[in-house]
């Protein structure tokens, strides 16, 4: 293909021309209407590059005017919310599809026949969702171009998943929804994965960490096999007292492996040891050595390896995100700097005019307070051009969170009102409110303890009724006093005041309703139970929420404030990790339904298992009445998987499904334990450790902050590692930018 004809900028010596997609380069020198069109194109390209940088998106997409309009429309809030809702909707179909979860209980003994949707109802909704995804991948493919599409395995997988889903959907309708296996259900979590860049990074880090984890898992397997052989040889049943141990836990090789695997999680400790230990205390050495080596050493070694390797690979992914942001910012600088130097006012320098930058920022979709902070910094450079370094530093505001400033307090002329304002606006007044709330809680707890053994008809709620009226009266008076001291806007600017005010309003309504129905408290006063809870019981229940008022004392305790900030950051950063867990849960639940649906059969009415004192062995699935833990529908499957993930009594599930479905069922539950309890739990632990260590290393800075949970820096996952990430070199940015397939910016 012929090279685009170009002309040289006399100021920068850069080649100007058209890009490979036919888009006019922003540096092209034109006259008349062409110059105006080129300037507008430059501004629009800068807007898109900045938005890409804010969202850590790739800038390798089409840059002509029409494509950029389409691109911004695709990433607008409404389009992304529609896409997010579509993903949520298609995932939720599993609760309604056959087998439906629309029953009041999952207990097979009491579960009624659920409502099953007619064939074509959920399939129609699913088709609409799939069509939205087809439109989504089509738009993405058009925007990035064919070359980038071939380089993106996620987009290619997107097309393959949609193709398989549509084929399976067609087969389902042709069979009138009577097929037992629907492949497309297993593929639905992919739509959630591909829509989150952070989930993709997390999944990639998990994949890279698997080889290192495999070495420890192999060592664990060797440890398990060796001790299983020792156990089979030790508990042969030839000696007196070993028969029970052998028959229960070491009957054969699979049972012995299962018993020790469960012991690795300490779920059956000390049950597995008791039969032999009750005959000879020396047998405890075998189980203690197994637990110490396996649970304390190898499992914690696996945690350390996952933390170290995952942290390293996550940093590599975050380094890529940082490079994307810097590249987007540099691309915006390049297209704006060429425009800024077209005139003759600055013949010896290159940079961006502040007024041009402000015009671009006005069009950028971003958080308002961040935009205002950036524009404020740009105004400081008025009268001169912004260099590349200065342009980059302005975007450091993206990493900051503005500390919320409260409105000014009202001013009173009267000395008495000023003194009252000082008292009611002082933090000691909050301490007084905390003490009153503490008294409220203590009174409720004391009377709950005293009335625990008293028959409801013999209770006298007179004293507690009076105390409750007094406490609510104080809460009501506290609101106007704080409004007087802080002003109405100032009062609303504190989230704790909003919570207290809402709580007080609810308490006041309940108290007035209680007094209207039961009249004022008097000796022998006993509000009757009406429905599930009486108004009186509801008032006492809502009072317990006053305990949240004590969260404010955390701000005055440095270590507790540190822990609290760590927890808040975890909630902000859990989206990717929670998303991975949702994907794993979804896949295992669908597989579990396909494998174990209907295997848990309720006992017949004449069976001894159906009786309260039946003949079921102690600790068995039947004796513990674990009947709701089944895979007969999607909701029940999720709950069953959760109960297994906690690994408390998970040996009961292993034994029950071995009897119900066969010995191969153990592979399913062991694999679920490895994925959920071992891998995902350790990844979550790595996030907690890194977050807390980051906060602990900066605790001196945090202690200097004002009494607020609003940290001046927004601690996202990207920012958590920002101090150890390397800033990309200018040469690397320019080189990558010159490789843009739809925009040519040559030096």
mmCIF file of C-alpha atoms in Angstrom, residues 429 433 436 440 468-484 491 497 500-512 543 546 549:
data_model
loop_
_atom_site.group_PDB
_atom_site.id
_atom_site.type_symbol
_atom_site.label_atom_id
_atom_site.label_comp_id
_atom_site.label_asym_id
_atom_site.label_seq_id
_atom_site.Cartn_x
_atom_site.Cartn_y
_atom_site.Cartn_z
ATOM 1 C CA UNK A 429 -21.912 15.897 72.877
ATOM 2 C CA UNK A 433 -25.086 10.373 72.911
ATOM 3 C CA UNK A 436 -27.056 7.264 76.396
ATOM 4 C CA UNK A 440 -30.270 1.900 76.143
ATOM 5 C CA UNK A 468 -37.721 3.159 76.319
ATOM 6 C CA UNK A 469 -39.846 6.328 76.258
ATOM 7 C CA UNK A 470 -37.038 8.266 77.951
ATOM 8 C CA UNK A 471 -34.357 7.073 75.540
ATOM 9 C CA UNK A 472 -36.458 7.806 72.458
ATOM 10 C CA UNK A 473 -37.253 11.260 73.843
ATOM 11 C CA UNK A 474 -33.519 11.966 74.101
ATOM 12 C CA UNK A 475 -32.913 10.750 70.538
ATOM 13 C CA UNK A 476 -35.680 13.025 69.289
ATOM 14 C CA UNK A 477 -34.295 16.059 71.155
ATOM 15 C CA UNK A 478 -30.779 15.337 69.911
ATOM 16 C CA UNK A 479 -31.753 16.002 66.283
ATOM 17 C CA UNK A 480 -32.924 19.658 66.624
ATOM 18 C CA UNK A 481 -30.011 20.408 68.968
ATOM 19 C CA UNK A 482 -27.507 19.225 66.363
ATOM 20 C CA UNK A 483 -29.341 21.057 63.605
ATOM 21 C CA UNK A 484 -29.143 24.193 65.761
ATOM 22 C CA UNK A 491 -26.290 18.118 59.883
ATOM 23 C CA UNK A 497 -26.350 11.949 61.550
ATOM 24 C CA UNK A 500 -29.209 8.389 63.582
ATOM 25 C CA UNK A 501 -32.003 10.567 62.239
ATOM 26 C CA UNK A 502 -33.535 7.754 60.208
ATOM 27 C CA UNK A 503 -33.271 5.395 63.164
ATOM 28 C CA UNK A 504 -34.860 7.919 65.483
ATOM 29 C CA UNK A 505 -37.724 8.495 63.055
ATOM 30 C CA UNK A 506 -38.420 4.751 62.891
ATOM 31 C CA UNK A 507 -38.262 4.464 66.677
ATOM 32 C CA UNK A 508 -40.589 7.425 67.116
ATOM 33 C CA UNK A 509 -43.201 5.984 64.742
ATOM 34 C CA UNK A 510 -43.068 2.613 66.486
ATOM 35 C CA UNK A 511 -43.276 4.189 69.941
ATOM 36 C CA UNK A 512 -46.262 6.350 69.024
ATOM 37 C CA UNK A 543 -33.290 -0.259 69.421
ATOM 38 C CA UNK A 546 -28.290 1.833 68.131
ATOM 39 C CA UNK A 549 -23.676 4.573 66.890
#
